[in-house]
Short mmCIF file of C-alpha atoms in Angstrom, two decimals:
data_model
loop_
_atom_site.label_atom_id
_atom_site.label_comp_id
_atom_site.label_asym_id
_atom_site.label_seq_id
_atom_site.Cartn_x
_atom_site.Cartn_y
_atom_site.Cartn_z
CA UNK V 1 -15.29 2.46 -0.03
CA UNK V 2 -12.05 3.63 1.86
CA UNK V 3 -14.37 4.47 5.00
CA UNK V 4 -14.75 1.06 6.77
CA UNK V 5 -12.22 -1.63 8.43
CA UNK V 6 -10.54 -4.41 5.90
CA UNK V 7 -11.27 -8.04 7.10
CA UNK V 8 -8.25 -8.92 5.27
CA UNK V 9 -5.56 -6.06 7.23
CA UNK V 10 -7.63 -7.22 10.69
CA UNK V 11 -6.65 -10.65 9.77
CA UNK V 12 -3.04 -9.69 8.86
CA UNK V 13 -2.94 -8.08 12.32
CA UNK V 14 -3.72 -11.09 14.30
CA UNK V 15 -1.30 -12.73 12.84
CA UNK V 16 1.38 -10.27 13.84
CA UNK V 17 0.14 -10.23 17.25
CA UNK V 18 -0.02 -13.55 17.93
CA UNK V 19 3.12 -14.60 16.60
CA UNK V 20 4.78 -11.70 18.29
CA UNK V 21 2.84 -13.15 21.83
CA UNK V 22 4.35 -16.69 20.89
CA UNK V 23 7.87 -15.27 20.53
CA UNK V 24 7.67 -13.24 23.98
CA UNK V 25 6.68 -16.34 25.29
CA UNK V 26 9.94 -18.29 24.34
CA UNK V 27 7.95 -21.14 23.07
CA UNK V 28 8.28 -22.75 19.75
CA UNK V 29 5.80 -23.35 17.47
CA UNK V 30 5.95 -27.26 18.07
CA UNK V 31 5.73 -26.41 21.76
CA UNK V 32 2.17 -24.36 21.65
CA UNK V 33 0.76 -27.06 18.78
CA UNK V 34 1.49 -29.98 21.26
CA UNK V 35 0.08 -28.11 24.47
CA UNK V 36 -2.90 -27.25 22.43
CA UNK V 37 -3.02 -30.98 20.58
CA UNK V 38 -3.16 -29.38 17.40
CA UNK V 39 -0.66 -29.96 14.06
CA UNK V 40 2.21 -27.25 13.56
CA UNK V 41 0.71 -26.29 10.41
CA UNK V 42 -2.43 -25.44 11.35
CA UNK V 43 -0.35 -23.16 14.19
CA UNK V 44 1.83 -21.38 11.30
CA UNK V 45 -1.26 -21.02 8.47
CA UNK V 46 -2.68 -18.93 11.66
CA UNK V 47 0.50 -16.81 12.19
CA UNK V 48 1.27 -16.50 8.27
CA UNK V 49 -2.15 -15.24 7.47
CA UNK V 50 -3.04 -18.04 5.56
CA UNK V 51 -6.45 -18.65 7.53
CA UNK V 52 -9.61 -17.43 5.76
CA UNK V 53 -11.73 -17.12 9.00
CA UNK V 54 -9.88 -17.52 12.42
CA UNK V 55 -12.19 -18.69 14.90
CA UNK V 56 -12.82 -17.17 18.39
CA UNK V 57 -12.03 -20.31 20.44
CA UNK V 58 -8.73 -20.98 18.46
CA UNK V 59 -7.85 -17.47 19.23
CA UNK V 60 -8.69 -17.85 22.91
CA UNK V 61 -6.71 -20.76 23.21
CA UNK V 62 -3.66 -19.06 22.06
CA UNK V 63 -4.78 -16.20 24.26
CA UNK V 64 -5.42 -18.55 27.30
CA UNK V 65 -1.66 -20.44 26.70
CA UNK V 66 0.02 -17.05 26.25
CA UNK V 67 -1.84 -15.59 29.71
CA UNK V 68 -2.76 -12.72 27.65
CA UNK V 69 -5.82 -10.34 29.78
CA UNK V 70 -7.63 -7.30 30.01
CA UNK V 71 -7.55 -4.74 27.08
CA UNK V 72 -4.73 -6.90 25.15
CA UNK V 73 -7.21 -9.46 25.25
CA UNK V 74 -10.36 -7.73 24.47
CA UNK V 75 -8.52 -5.84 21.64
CA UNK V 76 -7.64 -9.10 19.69
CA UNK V 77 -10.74 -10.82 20.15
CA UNK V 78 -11.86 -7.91 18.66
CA UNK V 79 -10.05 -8.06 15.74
CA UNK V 80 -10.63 -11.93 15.29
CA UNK V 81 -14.37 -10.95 14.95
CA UNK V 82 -13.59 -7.89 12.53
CA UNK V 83 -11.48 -10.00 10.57
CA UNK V 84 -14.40 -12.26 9.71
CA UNK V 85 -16.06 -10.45 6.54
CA UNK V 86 -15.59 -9.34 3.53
CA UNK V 87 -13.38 -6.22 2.42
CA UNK V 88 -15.37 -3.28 0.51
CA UNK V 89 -13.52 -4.25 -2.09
CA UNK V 90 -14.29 -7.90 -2.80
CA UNK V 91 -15.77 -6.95 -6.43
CA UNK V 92 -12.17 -6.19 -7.53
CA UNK V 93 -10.28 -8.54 -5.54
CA UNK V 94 -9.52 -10.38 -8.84
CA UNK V 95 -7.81 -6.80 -9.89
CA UNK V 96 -5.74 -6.50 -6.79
CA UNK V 97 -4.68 -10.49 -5.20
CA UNK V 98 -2.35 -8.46 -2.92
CA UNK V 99 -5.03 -6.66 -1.14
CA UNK V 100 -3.56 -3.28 -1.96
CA UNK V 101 -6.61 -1.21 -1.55
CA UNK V 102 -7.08 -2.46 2.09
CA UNK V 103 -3.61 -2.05 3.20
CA UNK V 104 -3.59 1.42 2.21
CA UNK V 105 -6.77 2.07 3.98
CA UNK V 106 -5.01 0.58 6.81
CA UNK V 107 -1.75 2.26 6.70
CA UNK V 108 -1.04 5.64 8.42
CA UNK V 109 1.28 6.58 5.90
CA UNK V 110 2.12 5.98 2.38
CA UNK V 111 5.77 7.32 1.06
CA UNK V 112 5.66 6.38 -2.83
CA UNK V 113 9.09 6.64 -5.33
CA UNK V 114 7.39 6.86 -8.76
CA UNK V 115 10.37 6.69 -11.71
CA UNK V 116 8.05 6.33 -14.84
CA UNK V 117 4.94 6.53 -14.21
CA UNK V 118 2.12 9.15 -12.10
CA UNK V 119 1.37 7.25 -8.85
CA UNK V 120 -1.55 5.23 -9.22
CA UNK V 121 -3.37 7.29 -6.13
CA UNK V 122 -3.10 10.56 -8.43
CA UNK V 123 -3.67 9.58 -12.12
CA UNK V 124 -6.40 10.85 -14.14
CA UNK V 125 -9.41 8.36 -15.83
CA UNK V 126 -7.42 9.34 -19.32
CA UNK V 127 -3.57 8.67 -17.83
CA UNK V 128 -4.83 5.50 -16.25
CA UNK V 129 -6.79 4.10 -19.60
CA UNK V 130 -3.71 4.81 -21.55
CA UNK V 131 -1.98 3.39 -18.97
CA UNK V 132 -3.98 0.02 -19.39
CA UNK V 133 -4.62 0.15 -23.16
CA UNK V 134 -0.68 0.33 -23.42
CA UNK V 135 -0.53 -2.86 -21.67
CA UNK V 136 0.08 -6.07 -23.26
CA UNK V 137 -1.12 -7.68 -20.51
CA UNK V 138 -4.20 -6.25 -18.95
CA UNK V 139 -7.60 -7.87 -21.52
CA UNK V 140 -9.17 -5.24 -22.99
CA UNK V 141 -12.28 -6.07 -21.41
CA UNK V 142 -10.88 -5.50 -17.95
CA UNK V 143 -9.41 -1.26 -19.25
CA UNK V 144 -12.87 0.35 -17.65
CA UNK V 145 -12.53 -2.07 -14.73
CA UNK V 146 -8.92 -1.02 -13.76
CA UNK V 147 -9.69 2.16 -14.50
CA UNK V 148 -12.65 2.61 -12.11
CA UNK V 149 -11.24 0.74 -9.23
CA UNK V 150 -7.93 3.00 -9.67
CA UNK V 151 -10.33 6.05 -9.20
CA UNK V 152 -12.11 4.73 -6.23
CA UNK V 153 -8.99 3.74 -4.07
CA UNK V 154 -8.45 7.62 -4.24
CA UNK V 155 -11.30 7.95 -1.62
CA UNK V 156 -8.56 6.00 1.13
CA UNK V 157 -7.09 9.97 1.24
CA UNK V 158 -10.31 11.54 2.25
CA UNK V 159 -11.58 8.66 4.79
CA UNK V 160 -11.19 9.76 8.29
CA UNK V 161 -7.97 8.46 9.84
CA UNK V 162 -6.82 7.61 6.49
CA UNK V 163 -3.14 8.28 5.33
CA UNK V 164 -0.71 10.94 4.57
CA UNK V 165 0.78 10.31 1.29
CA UNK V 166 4.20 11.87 0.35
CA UNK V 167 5.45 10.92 -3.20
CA UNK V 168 8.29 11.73 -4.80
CA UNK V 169 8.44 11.60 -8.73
CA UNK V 170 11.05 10.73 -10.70
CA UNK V 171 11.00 13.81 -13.76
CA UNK V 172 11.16 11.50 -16.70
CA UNK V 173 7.19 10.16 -15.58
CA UNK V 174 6.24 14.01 -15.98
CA UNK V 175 7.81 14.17 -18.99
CA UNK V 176 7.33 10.83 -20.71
CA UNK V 177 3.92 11.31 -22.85
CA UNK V 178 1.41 9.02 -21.81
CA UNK V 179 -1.68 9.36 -24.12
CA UNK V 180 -0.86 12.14 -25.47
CA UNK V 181 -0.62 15.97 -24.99
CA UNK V 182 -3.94 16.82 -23.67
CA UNK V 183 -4.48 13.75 -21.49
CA UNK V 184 -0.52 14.76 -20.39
CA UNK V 185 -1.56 18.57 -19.64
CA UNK V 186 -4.89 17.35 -17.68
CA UNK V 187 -2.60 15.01 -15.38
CA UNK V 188 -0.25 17.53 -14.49
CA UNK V 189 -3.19 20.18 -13.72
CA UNK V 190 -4.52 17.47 -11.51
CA UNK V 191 -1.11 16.82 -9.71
CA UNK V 192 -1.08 20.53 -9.11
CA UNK V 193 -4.35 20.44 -7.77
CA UNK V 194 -3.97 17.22 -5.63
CA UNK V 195 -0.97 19.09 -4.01
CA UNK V 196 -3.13 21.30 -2.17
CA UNK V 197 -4.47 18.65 -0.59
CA UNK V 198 -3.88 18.47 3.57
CA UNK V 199 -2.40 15.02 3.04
CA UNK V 200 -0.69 14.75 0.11
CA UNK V 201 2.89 15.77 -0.69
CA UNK V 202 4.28 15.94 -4.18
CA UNK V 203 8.21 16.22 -4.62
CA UNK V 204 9.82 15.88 -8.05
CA UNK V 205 13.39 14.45 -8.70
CA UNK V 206 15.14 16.37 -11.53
CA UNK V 207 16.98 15.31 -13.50
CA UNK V 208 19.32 17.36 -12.41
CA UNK V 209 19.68 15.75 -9.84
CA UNK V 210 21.75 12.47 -11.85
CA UNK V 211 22.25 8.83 -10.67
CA UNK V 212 20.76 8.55 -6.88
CA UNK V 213 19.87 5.22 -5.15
CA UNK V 214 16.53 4.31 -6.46
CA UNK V 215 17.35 4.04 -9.91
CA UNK V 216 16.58 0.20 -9.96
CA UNK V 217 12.76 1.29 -9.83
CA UNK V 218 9.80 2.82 -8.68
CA UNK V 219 8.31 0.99 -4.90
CA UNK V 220 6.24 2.60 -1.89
CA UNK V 221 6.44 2.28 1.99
CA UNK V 222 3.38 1.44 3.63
CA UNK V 223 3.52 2.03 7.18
CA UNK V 224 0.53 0.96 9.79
CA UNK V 225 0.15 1.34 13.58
CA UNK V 226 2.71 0.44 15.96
CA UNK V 227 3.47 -2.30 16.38
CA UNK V 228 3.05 -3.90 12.89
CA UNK V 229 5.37 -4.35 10.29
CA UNK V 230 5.67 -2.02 7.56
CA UNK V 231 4.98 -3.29 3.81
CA UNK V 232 7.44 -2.17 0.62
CA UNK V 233 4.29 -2.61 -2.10
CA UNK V 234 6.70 -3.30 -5.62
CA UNK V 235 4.68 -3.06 -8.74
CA UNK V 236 5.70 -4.80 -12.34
CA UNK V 237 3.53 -5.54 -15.30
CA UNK V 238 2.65 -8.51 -14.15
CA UNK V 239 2.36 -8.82 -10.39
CA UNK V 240 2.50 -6.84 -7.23
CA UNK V 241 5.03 -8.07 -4.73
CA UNK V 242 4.80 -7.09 -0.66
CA UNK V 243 7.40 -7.75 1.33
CA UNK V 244 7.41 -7.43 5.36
CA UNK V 245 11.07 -8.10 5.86
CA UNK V 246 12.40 -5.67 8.61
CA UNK V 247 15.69 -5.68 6.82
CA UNK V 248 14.38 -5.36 3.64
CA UNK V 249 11.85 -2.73 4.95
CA UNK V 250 14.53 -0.49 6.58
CA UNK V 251 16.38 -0.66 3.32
CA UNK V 252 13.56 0.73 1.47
CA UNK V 253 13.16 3.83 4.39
CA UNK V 254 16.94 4.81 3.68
CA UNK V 255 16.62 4.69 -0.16
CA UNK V 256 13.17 7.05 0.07
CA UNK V 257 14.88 9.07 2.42
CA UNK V 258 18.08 9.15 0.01
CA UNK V 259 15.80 10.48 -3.16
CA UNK V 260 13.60 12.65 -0.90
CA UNK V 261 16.83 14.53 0.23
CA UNK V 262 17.62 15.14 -3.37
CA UNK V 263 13.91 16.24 -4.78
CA UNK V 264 13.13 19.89 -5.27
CA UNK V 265 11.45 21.53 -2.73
CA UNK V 266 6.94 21.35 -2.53
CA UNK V 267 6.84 25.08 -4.60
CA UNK V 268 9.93 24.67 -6.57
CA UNK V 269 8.12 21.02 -7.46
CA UNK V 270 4.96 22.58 -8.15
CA UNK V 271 6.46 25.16 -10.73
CA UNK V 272 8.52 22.24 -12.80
CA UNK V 273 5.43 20.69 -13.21
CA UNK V 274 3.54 23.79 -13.88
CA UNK V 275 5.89 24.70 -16.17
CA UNK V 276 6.06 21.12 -18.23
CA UNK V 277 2.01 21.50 -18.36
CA UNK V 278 2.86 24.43 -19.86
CA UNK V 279 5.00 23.20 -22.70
CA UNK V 280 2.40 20.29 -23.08
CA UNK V 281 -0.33 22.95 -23.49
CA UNK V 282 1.49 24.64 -26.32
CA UNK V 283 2.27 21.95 -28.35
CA UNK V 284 -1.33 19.61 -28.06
#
């Protein structure tokens, strides 16, 4: 599913753009409704991405008032028609209301700060079911459901052009027994194996390494194209919360960097968790 375009990103892209074209411009938003006789809502639904299906001639209006040509031109109207289906992932889109799945499909690169749990991208079928069944607030008819749509976003890192993904991991997640010994020793084997992958990075913080910036929780940067906005993606047990703020963005960069600094190195990483997979083994 990670191989085609997302509507939804294409849509979220417009939006940039053409609020971004508005701004260059000088112009208000009360300014292009009244040249274009239409209400300053319907202007700022368009630039929030809070249309469902942006129509062509509302786009080329814009375009026209803005004196936007050429490939600029061409390129947008291109998304406007892309952004007019539905994502690959419209069966779970009652799983994941922030459109997770299609950003990351979208984004070039994903840096992830995990302090409890496995990232979601590298969890076994038996982490991720414990993971649900633990849940007080996930039905039990929707466990298989979670489960299989957490499996399939894993395609987004074999999909050409899709993203690197460097994740650092907090040690008490590797540690912390999820399941239960066996389903604990197959995770760790698979985070050793998924670290051989070309675009994946895994980077453990010991805890050696004591109190460090991120120790409010666990987030991950998701970082598209230029120009567009990055996305800090924060997860709790009951919602998923994505936040475009440049300010709040840049904060986020710092604090990965910060906690990257202090991880072990990709081998010495490797042969902690190695080494906890061990214990794991010895003990099921």
């Amino acid at each position: 599913m990670a191989g085609g375009h997302s509507p939804g990103v294409r849509r979220r892209r417009l939006s940039a753009a053409l609020r971004k074209l508005r701004e260059e411009k000088g112009m208000s938003a009360a300014a292009v409704a009244e040249r274009l006789e239409w209400s300053t809502g319907k202007l700022t639904r368009s630039e929030r991405n809070e249309w469902k299906f942006p129509k062509r001639t509302d786009v080329e209006a814009l375009l026209d008032l803005y004196e936007v040509e050429g490939e600029d031109r061409a390129h947008l109207l291109s998304l406007t028609e892309e952004s007019r289906g539905r994502s690959d992932w419209h069966q779970y889109a009652d799983l994941f209301p922030g459109a997770l799945p299609d950003l990351e499909a979208e984004a070039v690169r994903i840096r992830s700060y995990e302090s409890l749990l496995i990232p979601g991208l590298l969890q076994t079928p038996a982490y991720a079911t414990a993971i649900f069944e633990s849940s007080q607030v996930v039905p039990p008819e929707d466990t298989q459901r979670k489960v299989d749509s957490r499996m399939a976003r894993r395609g987004v890192l074999d999909a050409p052009g899709g993203p690197q993904f460097i994740c650092v991991i907090d040690e008490a997640a590797l540690r912390r027994v999820v399941g239960s010994r066996k389903v604990m020793t197959e995770q760790l084997r698979f985070l050793i194996g998924m670290a051989a992958h070309y675009k994946v990075t895994i980077l453990v913080l010991p805890f050696e390494a004591g109190a460090h910036t991120a120790m409010d929780g666990a987030f991950a940067l998701l970082e598209f194209p230029s120009p567009e906005p990055g996305i800090v993606s924060i997860s709790t047990g009951v919602e998923s919360l994505y936040v475009e703020d440049e300010a709040y963005v840049d904060r986020h960069r710092l604090i990965f960097d910060a906690v990257h600094n202090l991880a072990l190195d990709p081998k010495k990483s490797l042969d902690l968790i190695e080494s906890i997979a061990a214990d794991y083994d010895k003990r099921a």
